[in-house]
């Protein structure tokens, strides 16, 4: 079984809840150097694709584990970027400390192993991380027959984490002033164009915890992605595809549901896979 859909979406869908909000620390993590490596290896045919698959797991597995080990939840992948949330549970400071601990663990792992050897040369990989705290809302939208679904996350924590990440350089962690205030007793930082770059840990941050996740629920997951993607034994595959990015204006929840109905109607007619709505 493959864990593809965020647990928050699975749990609420099972309970019949299709929207809500909470406070969280948002993380946007961008892997730089990955596109260059992908282009180089995919040009080497099947052997290059296999080398790329091995390297992808070597790059992304430690990042994913560092997020889960601090109670974070991965909400999506966009090319070579990861978006994650660390729920605040009424305590912004604890969530901030957990997110910072995760970010520093990722930073140290990349600094310890900046290069990845393949049969076609060494490729250097770095990460840029943005962190922000604030409200987050989420929603699950269905097709008219309610046999397919798509989900989204949006809010200040996500928007500001993206803005912070754009200020970061290779292997840097940049946070908003509000998040810096939550971490004042635990880290040192430098000002950077309305944000703060974290430079070192000066206090105690939460230790990584054993990762314990519920079993994958294939029946609910199949609302969002084809069941065979969840249940197949393959770790991944490469296919030639046509990708469509569609930008839409800001819509109310009701308007967004009507738009989603139209998208699923078109998918039923023309095929394809709706990945997610990304704010």
Short mmCIF file of C-alpha atoms in Angstrom, two decimals:
data_model
loop_
_atom_site.label_atom_id
_atom_site.label_comp_id
_atom_site.label_asym_id
_atom_site.label_seq_id
_atom_site.Cartn_x
_atom_site.Cartn_y
_atom_site.Cartn_z
CA UNK A 1 0.00 0.00 0.00
CA UNK A 2 1.22 3.50 -0.82
CA UNK A 3 0.50 6.48 1.43
CA UNK A 4 -0.51 9.21 -0.99
CA UNK A 5 -3.40 11.19 0.54
CA UNK A 6 -2.79 13.25 3.72
CA UNK A 7 -4.07 11.54 6.86
CA UNK A 8 -6.07 14.63 7.82
CA UNK A 9 -8.07 14.28 4.61
CA UNK A 10 -8.54 10.52 5.05
CA UNK A 11 -9.65 10.83 8.68
CA UNK A 12 -12.17 13.60 8.03
CA UNK A 13 -13.52 11.97 4.90
CA UNK A 14 -14.12 8.79 6.90
CA UNK A 15 -15.97 10.85 9.53
CA UNK A 16 -18.10 12.68 6.95
CA UNK A 17 -16.45 16.07 7.52
CA UNK A 18 -15.58 17.94 4.33
CA UNK A 19 -14.13 21.23 5.51
CA UNK A 20 -12.55 22.91 8.49
CA UNK A 21 -9.78 25.14 9.77
CA UNK A 22 -6.97 25.10 12.33
CA UNK A 23 -3.75 26.92 13.19
CA UNK A 24 -0.48 25.46 12.02
CA UNK A 25 3.10 26.11 11.04
CA UNK A 26 3.44 25.80 7.29
CA UNK A 27 6.60 24.50 5.64
CA UNK A 28 7.53 24.86 1.99
CA UNK A 29 10.64 22.90 1.06
CA UNK A 30 12.20 23.25 -2.36
CA UNK A 31 14.86 20.84 -3.62
CA UNK A 32 17.31 22.73 -5.83
CA UNK A 33 19.46 20.90 -8.37
CA UNK A 34 16.82 18.25 -8.85
CA UNK A 35 15.55 19.44 -12.24
CA UNK A 36 19.08 19.43 -13.68
CA UNK A 37 19.64 15.90 -12.43
CA UNK A 38 16.28 14.73 -13.80
CA UNK A 39 16.97 16.13 -17.26
CA UNK A 40 20.46 14.61 -17.34
CA UNK A 41 19.43 11.12 -16.20
CA UNK A 42 16.22 10.87 -18.22
CA UNK A 43 18.33 11.46 -21.32
CA UNK A 44 20.14 8.16 -20.64
CA UNK A 45 17.20 5.90 -21.43
CA UNK A 46 15.99 3.09 -19.17
CA UNK A 47 19.24 2.86 -17.19
CA UNK A 48 19.12 6.60 -16.51
CA UNK A 49 15.50 6.36 -15.39
CA UNK A 50 16.41 3.59 -12.96
CA UNK A 51 19.31 5.64 -11.59
CA UNK A 52 16.96 8.58 -11.18
CA UNK A 53 14.43 6.47 -9.26
CA UNK A 54 17.11 5.28 -6.83
CA UNK A 55 18.42 8.81 -6.34
CA UNK A 56 14.93 10.24 -5.85
CA UNK A 57 14.32 7.87 -2.95
CA UNK A 58 17.74 8.70 -1.47
CA UNK A 59 16.90 12.41 -1.65
CA UNK A 60 13.26 12.45 -0.57
CA UNK A 61 13.02 9.62 1.99
CA UNK A 62 15.06 11.45 4.69
CA UNK A 63 13.07 14.66 4.09
CA UNK A 64 9.77 12.86 4.52
CA UNK A 65 10.96 11.05 7.65
CA UNK A 66 12.20 14.29 9.23
CA UNK A 67 8.75 15.85 8.75
CA UNK A 68 6.82 12.87 10.09
CA UNK A 69 9.21 12.48 13.05
CA UNK A 70 8.11 15.91 14.33
CA UNK A 71 4.39 15.36 13.88
CA UNK A 72 4.19 17.13 10.54
CA UNK A 73 1.79 16.21 7.78
CA UNK A 74 2.77 16.36 4.12
CA UNK A 75 -0.04 18.04 2.19
CA UNK A 76 1.42 17.80 -1.28
CA UNK A 77 4.30 17.52 -3.71
CA UNK A 78 4.78 19.97 -6.56
CA UNK A 79 7.60 18.85 -8.82
CA UNK A 80 10.68 19.09 -6.60
CA UNK A 81 8.92 20.85 -3.71
CA UNK A 82 7.17 19.53 -0.59
CA UNK A 83 4.48 21.37 1.36
CA UNK A 84 3.79 20.33 4.95
CA UNK A 85 1.85 21.48 8.00
CA UNK A 86 2.62 21.13 11.70
CA UNK A 87 -0.74 21.52 13.52
CA UNK A 88 -0.57 23.93 16.44
CA UNK A 89 -3.12 22.20 18.71
CA UNK A 90 -3.65 25.50 20.62
CA UNK A 91 0.11 25.97 21.08
CA UNK A 92 1.82 27.92 18.29
CA UNK A 93 5.16 27.84 20.10
CA UNK A 94 5.36 24.06 20.33
CA UNK A 95 4.37 23.71 16.68
CA UNK A 96 7.03 26.27 15.75
CA UNK A 97 9.67 24.37 17.71
CA UNK A 98 8.70 21.07 16.07
CA UNK A 99 8.79 22.62 12.59
CA UNK A 100 12.18 24.22 13.30
CA UNK A 101 13.57 20.91 14.60
CA UNK A 102 12.41 19.22 11.40
CA UNK A 103 13.92 21.96 9.22
CA UNK A 104 17.29 21.82 11.00
CA UNK A 105 17.35 18.01 10.73
CA UNK A 106 16.78 18.32 6.98
CA UNK A 107 19.42 21.03 6.67
CA UNK A 108 22.02 18.96 8.55
CA UNK A 109 21.27 15.87 6.48
CA UNK A 110 21.80 17.77 3.24
CA UNK A 111 24.98 19.42 4.51
CA UNK A 112 26.36 16.00 5.48
CA UNK A 113 25.60 14.55 2.04
CA UNK A 114 25.38 17.32 -0.58
CA UNK A 115 26.24 15.08 -3.53
CA UNK A 116 24.69 11.93 -4.97
CA UNK A 117 26.75 9.59 -7.13
CA UNK A 118 25.15 7.93 -10.15
CA UNK A 119 26.63 5.96 -13.07
CA UNK A 120 26.38 9.21 -15.03
CA UNK A 121 28.13 11.53 -12.62
CA UNK A 122 27.64 13.23 -9.28
CA UNK A 123 24.77 15.65 -8.71
CA UNK A 124 24.64 18.17 -5.89
CA UNK A 125 21.31 18.64 -4.15
CA UNK A 126 20.37 21.44 -1.74
CA UNK A 127 17.15 22.42 0.00
CA UNK A 128 15.51 25.78 0.67
CA UNK A 129 12.95 25.94 3.47
CA UNK A 130 10.36 28.57 4.38
CA UNK A 131 8.35 28.47 7.63
CA UNK A 132 5.36 30.53 8.77
CA UNK A 133 2.60 30.29 11.36
CA UNK A 134 -1.07 31.14 10.92
CA UNK A 135 -4.54 29.85 10.12
CA UNK A 136 -5.14 27.09 7.57
CA UNK A 137 -8.40 25.95 6.03
CA UNK A 138 -9.00 22.71 4.18
CA UNK A 139 -11.76 21.27 2.06
CA UNK A 140 -12.86 18.14 0.23
CA UNK A 141 -14.82 18.63 -3.00
CA UNK A 142 -16.75 15.87 -4.76
CA UNK A 143 -17.98 15.01 -8.22
CA UNK A 144 -21.73 15.18 -8.82
CA UNK A 145 -22.04 11.44 -8.16
CA UNK A 146 -19.73 11.76 -5.13
CA UNK A 147 -17.61 8.90 -6.47
CA UNK A 148 -14.52 11.10 -6.95
CA UNK A 149 -12.96 13.78 -4.82
CA UNK A 150 -10.26 16.40 -4.70
CA UNK A 151 -8.90 18.28 -1.68
CA UNK A 152 -7.16 21.54 -0.89
CA UNK A 153 -5.36 23.43 1.86
CA UNK A 154 -5.06 27.20 1.95
CA UNK A 155 -4.36 30.02 4.39
CA UNK A 156 -1.81 32.40 5.85
CA UNK A 157 0.58 29.68 7.05
CA UNK A 158 0.86 28.33 3.50
CA UNK A 159 1.08 31.69 1.71
CA UNK A 160 3.68 33.12 4.08
CA UNK A 161 5.79 29.94 4.08
CA UNK A 162 5.97 30.23 0.28
CA UNK A 163 7.05 33.87 0.57
CA UNK A 164 9.71 32.93 3.12
CA UNK A 165 11.04 30.11 0.92
CA UNK A 166 11.55 32.55 -1.96
CA UNK A 167 13.96 34.50 0.27
CA UNK A 168 16.04 31.42 1.11
CA UNK A 169 19.26 30.36 -0.54
CA UNK A 170 20.68 26.85 -0.82
CA UNK A 171 20.40 24.94 2.48
CA UNK A 172 18.89 27.95 4.27
CA UNK A 173 15.85 28.16 6.54
CA UNK A 174 13.91 31.43 6.40
CA UNK A 175 10.97 32.25 8.67
CA UNK A 176 8.46 35.04 9.16
CA UNK A 177 8.92 37.57 12.00
CA UNK A 178 5.93 36.06 13.84
CA UNK A 179 7.47 32.60 13.74
CA UNK A 180 10.84 34.02 14.80
CA UNK A 181 9.16 35.42 17.91
CA UNK A 182 7.85 31.94 18.76
CA UNK A 183 11.41 30.57 18.51
CA UNK A 184 13.23 33.38 20.28
CA UNK A 185 14.48 31.21 23.16
CA UNK A 186 15.62 28.34 20.94
CA UNK A 187 17.41 29.68 17.88
CA UNK A 188 19.57 32.52 16.58
CA UNK A 189 18.78 34.35 13.36
CA UNK A 190 19.71 37.12 10.95
CA UNK A 191 17.32 39.63 9.39
CA UNK A 192 16.57 39.19 5.71
CA UNK A 193 14.24 41.48 3.72
CA UNK A 194 11.31 41.35 6.09
CA UNK A 195 12.07 37.79 7.19
CA UNK A 196 14.67 36.02 9.35
CA UNK A 197 17.23 33.39 8.36
CA UNK A 198 17.78 30.81 11.09
CA UNK A 199 21.51 30.42 11.74
CA UNK A 200 21.88 28.05 14.68
CA UNK A 201 20.07 26.27 17.51
CA UNK A 202 20.75 27.99 20.84
CA UNK A 203 18.23 26.13 23.01
CA UNK A 204 16.51 22.79 23.15
CA UNK A 205 14.23 21.68 20.32
CA UNK A 206 11.95 18.62 20.41
CA UNK A 207 13.64 15.31 19.72
CA UNK A 208 12.51 13.23 16.76
CA UNK A 209 9.82 10.73 17.68
CA UNK A 210 9.24 7.21 16.32
CA UNK A 211 7.02 7.42 13.26
CA UNK A 212 3.68 5.71 13.80
CA UNK A 213 1.08 6.12 11.06
CA UNK A 214 -2.30 4.40 10.66
CA UNK A 215 -2.75 1.76 8.00
CA UNK A 216 -3.51 3.01 4.52
CA UNK A 217 -7.25 3.06 3.76
CA UNK A 218 -7.50 2.09 0.07
CA UNK A 219 -11.28 2.55 -0.19
CA UNK A 220 -11.17 6.21 0.85
CA UNK A 221 -7.92 6.85 -0.97
CA UNK A 222 -9.53 5.60 -4.19
CA UNK A 223 -11.85 8.62 -4.13
CA UNK A 224 -8.84 10.81 -4.88
CA UNK A 225 -6.48 8.65 -6.97
CA UNK A 226 -6.95 5.42 -8.95
CA UNK A 227 -7.02 2.43 -6.60
CA UNK A 228 -4.20 0.69 -8.50
CA UNK A 229 -1.82 3.53 -7.62
CA UNK A 230 -2.44 2.89 -3.93
CA UNK A 231 -2.35 -0.90 -4.03
CA UNK A 232 0.29 -1.70 -6.68
CA UNK A 233 3.64 -3.13 -5.58
CA UNK A 234 5.68 -0.80 -7.78
CA UNK A 235 7.55 1.99 -6.01
CA UNK A 236 7.00 4.19 -9.04
CA UNK A 237 7.16 4.42 -12.81
CA UNK A 238 7.91 6.89 -15.57
CA UNK A 239 5.37 7.71 -18.26
CA UNK A 240 5.06 10.23 -21.03
CA UNK A 241 2.15 12.50 -20.14
CA UNK A 242 0.53 15.76 -21.13
CA UNK A 243 0.21 18.03 -18.09
CA UNK A 244 -2.33 20.83 -17.80
CA UNK A 245 -1.97 23.62 -15.26
CA UNK A 246 -5.11 25.71 -14.92
CA UNK A 247 -5.13 28.96 -12.97
CA UNK A 248 -8.50 29.99 -11.57
CA UNK A 249 -9.60 33.20 -9.79
CA UNK A 250 -10.37 33.38 -6.08
CA UNK A 251 -13.68 31.60 -5.56
CA UNK A 252 -15.99 31.10 -2.62
CA UNK A 253 -16.37 27.55 -1.34
CA UNK A 254 -19.73 27.19 -3.15
CA UNK A 255 -18.25 28.49 -6.40
CA UNK A 256 -15.27 26.20 -6.00
CA UNK A 257 -17.58 23.19 -5.61
CA UNK A 258 -19.50 24.12 -8.77
CA UNK A 259 -16.22 24.53 -10.64
CA UNK A 260 -15.09 21.13 -9.37
CA UNK A 261 -18.30 19.54 -10.66
CA UNK A 262 -17.48 20.90 -14.12
CA UNK A 263 -13.90 19.60 -13.94
CA UNK A 264 -15.03 16.09 -12.96
CA UNK A 265 -17.67 16.14 -15.72
CA UNK A 266 -14.90 16.89 -18.24
CA UNK A 267 -12.65 14.23 -16.75
CA UNK A 268 -15.40 11.64 -17.19
CA UNK A 269 -15.59 12.63 -20.84
CA UNK A 270 -11.90 13.00 -21.69
CA UNK A 271 -10.01 10.99 -19.04
CA UNK A 272 -6.99 12.13 -17.07
CA UNK A 273 -6.19 12.49 -13.39
CA UNK A 274 -7.01 15.47 -11.21
CA UNK A 275 -4.16 15.72 -8.72
CA UNK A 276 -5.22 18.49 -6.33
CA UNK A 277 -6.11 22.15 -6.05
CA UNK A 278 -3.03 24.07 -4.99
CA UNK A 279 -3.19 27.45 -3.26
#
